[in-house]
Amino acid sequence: MTVANSFMGLRFWFDRTFGHWRGDLTGGLTAAVVALPLALAFAVASGVEPKAGLYTAIVAGIVAAVFGGSPVQITGPTGAMAVVLIGIVTKYGIEKVWIAGVMAGIIQVALGVAKLGRLVKFIPYPVTAGFTNGIAVIIFCGQLNNFFGLQLPRSEHFLPGIWQTFTHWEGLNWEAVGLATVVILTKLFWTRITTAIPGSLVGLVLATAIASFFHLDVPTIGSIPQSLPMPQGIPHGNDFRLIRELINPALALAALGSIESLLSAVVADGMTVSEKHNSDRELIGQGLANIIVPFFGGIPATGAIARTAVNVRSGGKTRLSGVIHGVALAIIVLTLAPLAAQVPLAALAGILMVTSVRMIEWEAIGLLMRATYSDFGVMMLTWMVTILFDLVLAVEVGLIAAGALFIKRMSELNLTKIPETEAFPPGVPLELSKQIAVYRVDGPVFFGAAERFVTFLRDEPEVKYLILRMRFVPNMDTTGIVALEDIYRDLKRHDCRLLLTGLQPEVQNLLERTGLLDKIGKENCFETTDAAVCALTPTAISCPLSPPLVTHSE
């Protein structure tokens, strides 16, 4: 029986791991074909040698597939990471980028072990849309030099780079412009012919063939070693100064790598009915990949949304597809590396330009414009800060703006005045009814509520009794307690009595623990509004015999 159970368990594991091998084979191979030109292009966009992009796609792709939390995630160089890396490479150099990459990987593993993977879900949509659109603009403009065939030094900042490009028109290379245009048109219209072969790969091969056949004088990516990435040492510092110098770049790489990878995993979950991703394990897998990649000459990587989607649509269902993607790229490097030396930089520029335009979330822009101007403003602020400064600052500014907007919305307490015909039971004298105001409070009570009631007292000075219907207030925080106490004090100064009705158990317990319920008085708290009105007019109408306050247990 034990042998049979072991055999069944082994068969279950085999079927789960290799039962979809045909789909995984197709998905992995297709993802590798798509990843090849993108790995070269994003390496160039990052300011490193093209081989670093291939080595990253191979090593990070395999490591993240084995240890990550998404069964179909494809990992490698991405446009968002390239935007951050170009600034770090320009400022620190590639060797320190390797050290920062290892530090970023350690941070990601720590986040995963601490089970903080789900925090990415709390990043507001306008913020993610803003920095995604900002990244797209930076990638597009960063390829203008290669598009025009201008061999200019890289600029660390966006505006100086644009100015540098448009002040060197005398060096424009029309042959490079022609090749880039060929790639762009091929990538745009190839899907009308077939979707079996990626248009980016077809455009890359076509532009390379044209440049070689006609011996065009255009910059190329240079030679790539015809060998697999081998382990190597990376520089290390013997003091704390190096870590302190690179902590900010490492945090930027870790934050971006985590956000983009988890967003990609969420997208993959929506495309497949197979096993859903584990956020914490995904962070650990991505962190391990970024720790290992620098020792093979690669650069920090993230989960790639486009390549992951290609993998899923082509049949990939398990981690085997990610491993096949890495192995296929390794075989391509061993067999076709010499041909890569002839690839024009203008061809890679064309690929990245189309990719960046498609990265812009046009639907999100339209949705936010139609929804609320405040959310649209948060997106635009994040977008502009991403372009003009850097991605990490953009996320920080976007989160602060979104948080301030949230606080503003929550502080705008939803108060609805109940008409006299609905608020009072029959028999309430007219003179007394004019002195009673009943308001329904909806939603949580925050600190912004106090000012609303001060305004109310100025507008209706004749009111001597204010009844707050609190049945739809699910909770309060400390600032809400302070606000309610301010309301009580302001009303008391104006000789206005405060009555509360329909307190939820959590709210009532909080008021009791803080002592505010004793200040307001339990005799001023009632289960229903009718009971509160009856307490004010005991001789005028018939009141039900019920205690003023229902005591809730903890």
Coordinates of C-alpha atoms in Angstrom, one line a residue:
M1 CA 0.0 0.0 0.0
T2 CA 2.9 2.3 0.8
V3 CA 4.6 1.6 -2.5
A4 CA 1.3 2.2 -4.4
N5 CA 0.8 5.5 -2.6
S6 CA 4.4 6.5 -3.3
F7 CA 3.9 5.6 -7.0
M8 CA 0.6 7.6 -7.2
G9 CA 2.3 10.6 -5.5
L10 CA 5.2 10.4 -7.9
R11 CA 2.9 10.2 -10.9
F12 CA 0.9 13.2 -9.6
W13 CA 4.1 15.2 -9.3
F14 CA 5.2 14.2 -12.8
D15 CA 1.8 15.0 -14.4
R16 CA 1.7 18.4 -12.6
T17 CA 5.3 19.2 -13.7
F18 CA 5.5 17.7 -17.1
G19 CA 1.9 16.9 -18.0
H20 CA 1.6 20.0 -20.1
W21 CA 5.0 19.7 -21.7
R22 CA 3.7 20.2 -25.2
G23 CA 2.1 23.5 -24.3
D24 CA 5.1 24.5 -22.2
L25 CA 7.4 23.7 -25.1
T26 CA 5.5 25.8 -27.5
G27 CA 5.0 28.6 -25.0
G28 CA 8.7 28.6 -24.0
L29 CA 10.0 28.6 -27.5
T30 CA 7.7 31.3 -28.6
A31 CA 8.6 33.5 -25.6
A32 CA 12.3 32.9 -26.4
V33 CA 11.8 34.2 -30.0
V34 CA 10.0 37.2 -28.7
A35 CA 12.6 37.8 -26.0
L36 CA 15.6 37.7 -28.3
P37 CA 15.3 41.1 -29.9
L38 CA 13.9 42.6 -26.7
A39 CA 16.8 41.4 -24.6
L40 CA 19.3 43.0 -27.0
A41 CA 17.2 46.2 -27.3
F42 CA 16.7 46.7 -23.5
A43 CA 20.4 46.0 -22.8
V44 CA 21.3 48.8 -25.2
A45 CA 18.7 51.0 -23.7
S46 CA 20.2 50.3 -20.2
G47 CA 23.6 51.5 -21.4
V48 CA 25.3 48.1 -21.2
E49 CA 26.6 45.6 -23.8
P50 CA 24.0 43.6 -25.7
K51 CA 25.3 40.3 -24.4
A52 CA 24.3 41.4 -20.9
G53 CA 20.7 41.4 -22.0
L54 CA 20.9 37.9 -23.4
Y55 CA 22.7 36.6 -20.3
T56 CA 20.1 38.2 -18.1
A57 CA 17.2 36.6 -20.0
I58 CA 18.9 33.2 -19.8
V59 CA 20.0 33.1 -16.2
A60 CA 17.2 35.2 -14.6
G61 CA 14.6 33.5 -16.8
I62 CA 15.6 30.0 -15.5
V63 CA 16.1 31.0 -11.8
A64 CA 12.9 32.9 -11.5
A65 CA 10.9 30.2 -13.3
V66 CA 12.1 27.6 -10.8
F67 CA 11.9 29.5 -7.6
G68 CA 9.3 32.2 -8.4
G69 CA 5.7 32.3 -7.3
S70 CA 4.0 32.4 -10.8
P71 CA 4.0 29.2 -12.9
V72 CA 4.0 31.1 -16.2
Q73 CA 6.1 34.2 -15.5
I74 CA 8.8 35.0 -18.0
T75 CA 11.6 37.1 -16.5
G76 CA 14.3 39.2 -18.2
P77 CA 15.3 42.7 -19.1
T78 CA 12.4 45.2 -19.3
G79 CA 11.9 48.7 -20.4
A80 CA 11.0 49.9 -17.0
M81 CA 14.2 48.5 -15.5
A82 CA 16.2 50.0 -18.4
V83 CA 15.0 53.5 -17.5
V84 CA 16.4 53.1 -14.0
L85 CA 19.5 51.3 -15.1
I86 CA 20.6 53.9 -17.7
G87 CA 20.9 56.5 -14.9
I88 CA 22.7 54.1 -12.6
V89 CA 25.1 52.9 -15.3
T90 CA 25.9 56.5 -16.3
K91 CA 26.6 57.6 -12.8
Y92 CA 28.3 54.6 -11.2
G93 CA 29.4 52.2 -14.0
I94 CA 28.5 48.6 -14.7
E95 CA 30.6 47.1 -11.9
K96 CA 28.7 49.0 -9.2
V97 CA 25.5 48.2 -11.0
W98 CA 26.3 44.5 -10.4
I99 CA 26.8 45.2 -6.7
A100 CA 23.5 47.2 -6.5
G101 CA 21.7 44.4 -8.3
V102 CA 22.9 41.9 -5.6
M103 CA 21.7 44.3 -2.9
A104 CA 18.4 44.7 -4.7
G105 CA 18.0 41.0 -4.8
I106 CA 18.6 40.6 -1.1
I107 CA 16.0 43.3 -0.4
Q108 CA 13.5 41.5 -2.6
V109 CA 14.1 38.1 -0.8
A110 CA 13.7 39.9 2.5
L111 CA 10.4 41.4 1.4
G112 CA 9.2 37.9 0.3
V113 CA 10.3 36.3 3.6
A114 CA 8.5 39.0 5.5
K115 CA 5.4 38.3 3.5
L116 CA 5.0 41.8 2.1
G117 CA 4.2 40.7 -1.5
R118 CA 0.5 41.7 -1.2
L119 CA 1.4 45.4 -0.5
V120 CA 1.7 46.0 -4.3
K121 CA -2.1 45.8 -4.4
F122 CA -2.4 48.9 -2.4
I123 CA -0.6 51.1 -5.0
P124 CA -3.4 53.3 -6.5
Y125 CA -4.2 52.7 -10.1
P126 CA -3.4 56.4 -11.2
V127 CA 0.1 56.0 -9.8
T128 CA 0.9 52.8 -11.7
A129 CA -0.6 54.2 -14.9
G130 CA 1.4 57.4 -14.4
F131 CA 4.8 55.8 -14.0
T132 CA 4.1 53.3 -16.8
N133 CA 3.3 56.1 -19.2
G134 CA 6.3 58.0 -18.0
I135 CA 8.6 55.0 -18.6
A136 CA 7.1 54.7 -22.2
V137 CA 8.0 58.3 -23.0
I138 CA 11.5 58.0 -21.6
I139 CA 12.1 54.8 -23.6
F140 CA 10.8 56.4 -26.8
C141 CA 12.9 59.6 -26.5
G142 CA 15.9 57.6 -25.3
Q143 CA 16.1 55.9 -28.7
L144 CA 16.0 59.0 -30.8
N145 CA 19.8 59.1 -31.1
N146 CA 19.9 55.5 -32.5
F147 CA 16.9 56.2 -34.7
F148 CA 18.7 59.2 -36.3
G149 CA 22.0 57.4 -36.4
L150 CA 23.6 60.0 -34.0
Q151 CA 26.6 58.7 -32.1
L152 CA 26.3 61.0 -29.1
P153 CA 27.3 60.4 -25.4
R154 CA 24.5 59.3 -23.2
S155 CA 22.8 61.9 -21.0
E156 CA 21.7 60.9 -17.5
H157 CA 18.7 63.3 -17.5
F158 CA 15.7 63.5 -19.9
L159 CA 15.6 67.2 -20.9
P160 CA 19.4 67.6 -21.6
G161 CA 19.3 64.4 -23.6
I162 CA 16.4 65.7 -25.8
W163 CA 18.2 69.0 -26.2
Q164 CA 21.4 67.2 -27.2
T165 CA 19.6 65.2 -29.8
F166 CA 17.9 68.1 -31.5
T167 CA 21.0 70.3 -31.6
H168 CA 23.1 67.8 -33.6
W169 CA 21.1 67.5 -36.8
E170 CA 24.2 67.8 -38.8
G171 CA 25.1 64.3 -37.9
L172 CA 21.8 62.8 -39.0
N173 CA 22.2 59.4 -40.8
W174 CA 19.3 58.9 -43.3
E175 CA 20.3 55.2 -43.8
A176 CA 19.7 54.6 -40.0
V177 CA 16.4 56.4 -40.2
G178 CA 15.4 54.2 -43.2
L179 CA 16.3 51.0 -41.3
A180 CA 14.4 52.0 -38.2
T181 CA 11.4 52.9 -40.3
V182 CA 11.5 49.5 -42.0
V183 CA 11.4 47.8 -38.5
I184 CA 8.6 50.0 -37.3
L185 CA 6.4 49.3 -40.3
T186 CA 7.2 45.6 -40.1
K187 CA 6.3 45.4 -36.5
L188 CA 3.1 47.4 -37.0
F189 CA 1.8 45.5 -40.0
W190 CA 3.3 42.0 -39.8
T191 CA 0.4 40.7 -37.7
R192 CA -1.9 41.1 -40.7
I193 CA 0.2 38.4 -42.4
T194 CA 0.8 36.0 -39.5
T195 CA 1.1 36.0 -35.7
A196 CA 3.1 32.8 -35.6
I197 CA 6.4 34.7 -35.9
P198 CA 6.9 38.0 -33.9
G199 CA 7.0 41.1 -36.1
S200 CA 9.9 42.5 -34.0
L201 CA 12.1 39.4 -35.0
V202 CA 11.1 39.7 -38.7
G203 CA 11.9 43.4 -38.7
L204 CA 15.2 42.8 -37.0
V205 CA 16.3 40.2 -39.5
L206 CA 15.0 42.3 -42.4
A207 CA 16.9 45.4 -41.3
T208 CA 20.1 43.4 -40.6
A209 CA 19.9 41.8 -44.1
I210 CA 19.4 45.1 -45.8
A211 CA 22.3 46.8 -44.0
S212 CA 24.6 43.8 -44.8
F213 CA 23.6 43.5 -48.4
F214 CA 23.9 47.2 -49.2
H215 CA 26.9 47.7 -46.9
L216 CA 25.1 50.6 -45.2
D217 CA 27.2 52.8 -42.9
V218 CA 25.2 52.5 -39.7
P219 CA 26.2 51.8 -36.1
T220 CA 25.7 48.1 -35.1
I221 CA 25.5 46.4 -31.7
G222 CA 29.0 44.8 -32.1
S223 CA 30.0 41.2 -31.5
I224 CA 28.5 38.9 -28.9
P225 CA 30.6 36.0 -27.5
Q226 CA 29.5 32.6 -28.9
S227 CA 29.4 31.0 -25.5
L228 CA 27.2 30.6 -22.5
P229 CA 27.4 32.9 -19.5
M230 CA 29.9 31.6 -17.0
P231 CA 30.2 32.5 -13.3
Q232 CA 32.5 35.4 -12.6
G233 CA 33.5 37.5 -9.6
I234 CA 32.1 40.9 -9.0
P235 CA 33.9 43.8 -7.2
H236 CA 33.1 44.2 -3.6
G237 CA 33.8 46.9 -1.1
N238 CA 35.6 46.4 2.2
D239 CA 33.9 49.1 4.0
F240 CA 30.4 50.5 4.7
R241 CA 30.8 53.4 2.4
L242 CA 30.1 51.4 -0.8
I243 CA 26.9 50.0 0.6
R244 CA 25.8 53.5 1.7
E245 CA 26.6 54.9 -1.7
L246 CA 24.6 52.2 -3.5
I247 CA 21.7 51.8 -1.1
N248 CA 19.4 54.3 -3.0
P249 CA 20.0 52.6 -6.4
A250 CA 19.5 49.2 -4.8
L251 CA 16.2 50.3 -3.2
A252 CA 15.1 51.8 -6.6
L253 CA 15.9 48.5 -8.4
A254 CA 14.2 46.4 -5.7
A255 CA 11.1 48.5 -5.6
L256 CA 10.7 48.6 -9.4
G257 CA 11.6 44.9 -9.8
S258 CA 9.0 43.9 -7.2
I259 CA 6.2 46.1 -8.5
E260 CA 6.6 45.2 -12.1
S261 CA 7.0 41.5 -11.4
L262 CA 3.9 41.3 -9.2
L263 CA 1.8 43.3 -11.6
S264 CA 2.9 41.0 -14.4
A265 CA 2.0 38.0 -12.3
V266 CA -1.5 39.5 -11.6
V267 CA -1.9 39.9 -15.4
A268 CA -0.9 36.3 -15.9
D269 CA -3.5 35.2 -13.4
G270 CA -6.2 36.8 -15.4
M271 CA -5.1 35.0 -18.5
T272 CA -4.9 31.4 -17.2
V273 CA -7.1 29.1 -15.2
S274 CA -4.1 27.2 -13.8
E275 CA -2.4 27.7 -10.5
K276 CA -2.5 31.4 -9.4
H277 CA 0.7 33.1 -8.3
N278 CA 2.1 33.4 -4.8
S279 CA 3.2 37.0 -4.2
D280 CA 5.7 36.3 -1.5
R281 CA 7.3 33.4 -3.3
E282 CA 7.5 35.5 -6.5
L283 CA 9.5 38.2 -4.6
I284 CA 11.8 35.5 -3.4
G285 CA 12.3 34.0 -6.9
Q286 CA 12.9 37.4 -8.4
G287 CA 15.3 38.3 -5.6
L288 CA 17.3 35.1 -6.1
A289 CA 17.5 35.8 -9.8
N290 CA 18.8 39.3 -9.2
I291 CA 21.4 38.0 -6.7
I292 CA 22.7 35.4 -9.2
V293 CA 22.5 37.3 -12.5
P294 CA 25.4 39.7 -11.7
F295 CA 27.8 36.8 -11.3
F296 CA 27.1 35.9 -14.9
G297 CA 27.5 39.4 -16.3
G298 CA 23.8 40.2 -16.4
I299 CA 21.8 43.1 -15.2
P300 CA 18.8 43.3 -12.8
A301 CA 15.6 41.8 -14.3
T302 CA 11.9 41.7 -13.6
G303 CA 8.9 39.8 -14.7
A304 CA 8.0 40.8 -18.3
I305 CA 4.3 41.3 -19.0
A306 CA 4.5 41.1 -22.8
R307 CA 6.7 37.9 -22.8
T308 CA 4.6 36.3 -20.0
A309 CA 1.4 37.0 -22.1
V310 CA 3.0 35.4 -25.2
N311 CA 4.0 32.4 -23.1
V312 CA 0.4 31.9 -21.8
R313 CA -1.2 32.5 -25.2
S314 CA 1.1 30.0 -26.8
G315 CA 0.2 27.2 -24.4
G316 CA 2.6 27.6 -21.4
K317 CA 1.0 26.4 -18.2
T318 CA 3.9 25.4 -15.8
R319 CA 7.4 26.5 -14.7
L320 CA 8.8 24.3 -17.4
S321 CA 7.9 26.9 -20.0
G322 CA 10.1 29.5 -18.3
V323 CA 13.0 27.0 -18.1
I324 CA 12.5 26.2 -21.8
H325 CA 12.6 29.9 -22.6
G326 CA 16.0 30.3 -21.0
V327 CA 17.4 27.1 -22.5
A328 CA 16.2 28.1 -26.0
L329 CA 17.9 31.5 -25.7
A330 CA 21.1 29.8 -24.6
I331 CA 21.0 27.6 -27.7
I332 CA 20.4 30.7 -29.9
V333 CA 23.5 32.3 -28.4
L334 CA 25.6 29.3 -29.1
T335 CA 24.5 29.0 -32.7
L336 CA 23.6 32.5 -33.9
A337 CA 25.8 34.9 -31.9
P338 CA 28.1 35.8 -34.8
L339 CA 25.2 37.2 -36.8
A340 CA 24.2 39.5 -34.0
A341 CA 27.3 41.7 -34.6
Q342 CA 25.6 43.0 -37.8
V343 CA 22.4 44.1 -36.1
P344 CA 21.9 47.9 -36.6
L345 CA 21.2 49.9 -33.5
A346 CA 18.6 51.7 -35.5
A347 CA 16.7 48.4 -35.8
L348 CA 16.6 48.0 -32.0
A349 CA 15.5 51.6 -31.8
G350 CA 12.5 50.9 -34.0
I351 CA 11.5 47.9 -31.9
L352 CA 11.7 49.9 -28.7
M353 CA 9.8 52.9 -30.1
V354 CA 6.9 50.7 -31.1
T355 CA 7.0 48.9 -27.8
S356 CA 7.0 52.2 -25.8
V357 CA 4.0 53.6 -27.7
R358 CA 2.1 50.4 -27.0
M359 CA 3.2 50.7 -23.3
I360 CA 1.2 53.9 -22.9
E361 CA -2.1 53.1 -21.2
W362 CA -4.4 55.0 -23.5
E363 CA -7.5 53.3 -22.0
A364 CA -6.4 54.3 -18.5
I365 CA -6.0 57.9 -19.6
G366 CA -9.5 58.0 -21.1
L367 CA -10.9 56.3 -18.0
L368 CA -9.3 58.7 -15.6
M369 CA -10.4 61.7 -17.6
R370 CA -14.0 60.5 -17.6
A371 CA -13.9 59.5 -13.9
T372 CA -12.5 62.2 -11.6
Y373 CA -10.1 65.1 -12.4
S374 CA -8.3 64.5 -9.1
D375 CA -7.3 60.9 -10.1
F376 CA -6.3 62.2 -13.5
G377 CA -4.2 64.8 -11.8
V378 CA -2.4 62.2 -9.7
M379 CA -1.6 60.2 -12.9
M380 CA -0.3 63.3 -14.7
L381 CA 1.8 64.3 -11.7
T382 CA 3.3 60.9 -11.5
W383 CA 3.8 60.9 -15.2
M384 CA 5.7 64.2 -15.2
V385 CA 7.9 63.4 -12.2
T386 CA 8.8 60.1 -13.9
I387 CA 9.9 61.9 -17.0
L388 CA 11.6 64.9 -15.4
F389 CA 13.2 63.3 -12.4
D390 CA 13.2 59.5 -11.7
L391 CA 10.9 56.6 -11.2
V392 CA 11.4 56.1 -7.5
L393 CA 10.6 59.8 -6.8
A394 CA 7.6 59.6 -9.1
V395 CA 6.2 56.6 -7.1
E396 CA 6.8 58.4 -3.8
V397 CA 5.2 61.7 -5.0
G398 CA 2.3 59.7 -6.6
L399 CA 1.6 57.8 -3.4
I400 CA 1.8 61.0 -1.3
A401 CA -0.6 62.7 -3.7
A402 CA -3.0 59.7 -3.8
G403 CA -2.8 59.5 0.0
A404 CA -3.6 63.1 0.4
L405 CA -6.5 62.7 -2.0
F406 CA -7.8 59.7 0.0
I407 CA -7.7 61.6 3.2
K408 CA -9.5 64.6 1.7
R409 CA -12.2 62.3 0.3
M410 CA -12.6 60.5 3.6
S411 CA -12.6 63.7 5.6
E412 CA -15.5 65.0 3.6
L413 CA -18.0 63.4 5.8
N414 CA -21.2 62.3 4.0
L415 CA -24.0 64.0 6.0
T416 CA -27.6 63.9 5.0
K417 CA -30.2 65.9 6.8
I418 CA -33.4 63.9 7.4
P419 CA -36.6 65.9 6.6
E420 CA -38.9 66.6 9.5
T421 CA -41.6 64.4 8.0
E422 CA -39.3 61.4 8.1
A423 CA -37.2 62.3 11.2
F424 CA -40.0 62.7 13.8
P425 CA -42.8 60.5 15.0
P426 CA -46.3 62.0 15.0
G427 CA -47.1 64.4 17.8
V428 CA -43.9 66.4 18.1
P429 CA -44.8 70.1 18.7
L430 CA -43.9 72.4 15.9
E431 CA -41.9 74.7 18.1
L432 CA -39.7 71.8 19.4
S433 CA -39.3 70.3 15.9
K434 CA -37.6 73.5 14.7
Q435 CA -35.0 73.1 17.5
I436 CA -34.2 69.5 16.5
A437 CA -32.0 68.5 13.6
V438 CA -31.5 64.9 12.5
Y439 CA -28.5 64.0 10.3
R440 CA -27.6 60.6 8.9
V441 CA -23.8 59.9 8.9
D442 CA -22.5 57.5 6.2
G443 CA -19.1 56.0 6.2
P444 CA -16.2 56.3 8.6
V445 CA -15.7 59.4 10.7
F446 CA -12.4 61.2 10.2
F447 CA -10.9 64.4 11.5
G448 CA -12.4 66.6 8.7
A449 CA -15.9 66.1 10.2
A450 CA -15.5 68.7 13.0
E451 CA -15.3 71.7 10.6
R452 CA -18.5 70.5 8.9
F453 CA -20.5 70.7 12.1
V454 CA -19.0 74.1 13.0
T455 CA -20.4 75.4 9.7
F456 CA -23.7 73.7 10.4
L457 CA -24.0 75.6 13.7
R458 CA -23.4 78.9 12.0
D459 CA -26.0 78.2 9.4
E460 CA -28.7 76.9 11.8
P461 CA -28.2 78.8 15.2
E462 CA -31.8 78.0 16.3
V463 CA -31.1 74.3 16.6
K464 CA -30.8 73.1 20.2
Y465 CA -30.7 69.4 19.7
L466 CA -28.5 67.6 17.1
I467 CA -29.2 63.9 16.6
L468 CA -26.6 61.9 14.6
R469 CA -27.8 58.6 13.1
M470 CA -24.6 56.5 13.3
R471 CA -26.0 53.2 12.1
F472 CA -24.0 53.4 8.9
V473 CA -20.7 54.3 10.5
P474 CA -18.7 51.0 10.6
N475 CA -15.6 52.2 12.4
M476 CA -13.7 55.2 13.7
D477 CA -10.0 55.9 14.2
T478 CA -8.3 58.1 16.8
T479 CA -8.6 61.2 14.7
G480 CA -12.3 60.4 14.3
I481 CA -12.6 60.2 18.1
V482 CA -10.9 63.6 18.4
A483 CA -13.2 65.0 15.7
L484 CA -16.3 63.8 17.5
E485 CA -15.1 65.2 20.8
D486 CA -14.5 68.6 19.0
I487 CA -18.0 68.4 17.7
Y488 CA -19.4 67.7 21.1
R489 CA -17.5 70.7 22.6
D490 CA -18.5 73.1 19.9
L491 CA -22.2 72.1 20.3
K492 CA -21.9 72.5 24.0
R493 CA -20.5 76.0 23.7
H494 CA -23.5 76.8 21.5
D495 CA -25.9 75.3 24.0
C496 CA -26.7 72.5 21.6
R497 CA -27.2 69.0 22.9
L498 CA -25.7 66.1 21.0
L499 CA -27.5 62.8 20.8
L500 CA -26.2 59.6 19.1
T501 CA -28.4 56.8 17.7
G502 CA -27.7 53.4 16.2
L503 CA -24.1 53.0 17.4
Q504 CA -22.4 49.9 15.9
P505 CA -20.7 47.6 18.5
E506 CA -17.1 48.5 17.4
V507 CA -17.8 52.2 17.5
Q508 CA -19.6 52.1 20.9
N509 CA -16.8 50.0 22.4
L510 CA -14.2 52.5 21.1
L511 CA -16.2 55.4 22.6
E512 CA -16.4 53.6 26.0
R513 CA -12.6 52.7 26.0
T514 CA -11.6 56.3 25.3
G515 CA -14.0 57.8 27.8
L516 CA -15.8 59.9 25.2
L517 CA -19.1 58.1 25.8
D518 CA -19.1 59.2 29.5
K519 CA -18.5 62.8 28.4
I520 CA -21.4 62.7 25.9
G521 CA -23.4 60.8 28.4
K522 CA -25.0 57.4 28.0
E523 CA -28.4 59.1 28.5
N524 CA -27.7 60.8 25.1
C525 CA -27.2 57.5 23.2
F526 CA -30.1 55.6 21.9
E527 CA -30.8 52.6 19.8
T528 CA -33.2 54.4 17.4
T529 CA -33.9 58.0 16.3
D530 CA -37.5 57.7 17.5
A531 CA -36.3 56.8 21.0
A532 CA -34.1 59.9 21.0
V533 CA -36.9 62.2 19.9
C534 CA -39.2 60.6 22.5
A535 CA -36.6 61.4 25.2
L536 CA -36.9 65.0 24.2
T537 CA -40.7 65.1 24.1
P538 CA -41.8 62.5 26.8
T539 CA -45.1 64.2 27.5
A540 CA -46.1 65.2 23.9
I541 CA -46.0 61.7 22.3
S542 CA -46.3 58.1 23.1
C543 CA -42.8 56.6 23.6
P544 CA -41.9 53.0 23.6
L545 CA -40.6 51.6 26.8
S546 CA -36.9 50.7 26.0
P547 CA -33.6 51.6 27.5
P548 CA -31.9 54.6 25.9
L549 CA -28.6 52.7 25.2
V550 CA -28.2 49.0 24.2
T551 CA -25.0 47.7 25.8
H552 CA -22.9 45.6 23.5
S553 CA -20.5 43.0 24.7
E554 CA -16.9 43.1 23.8

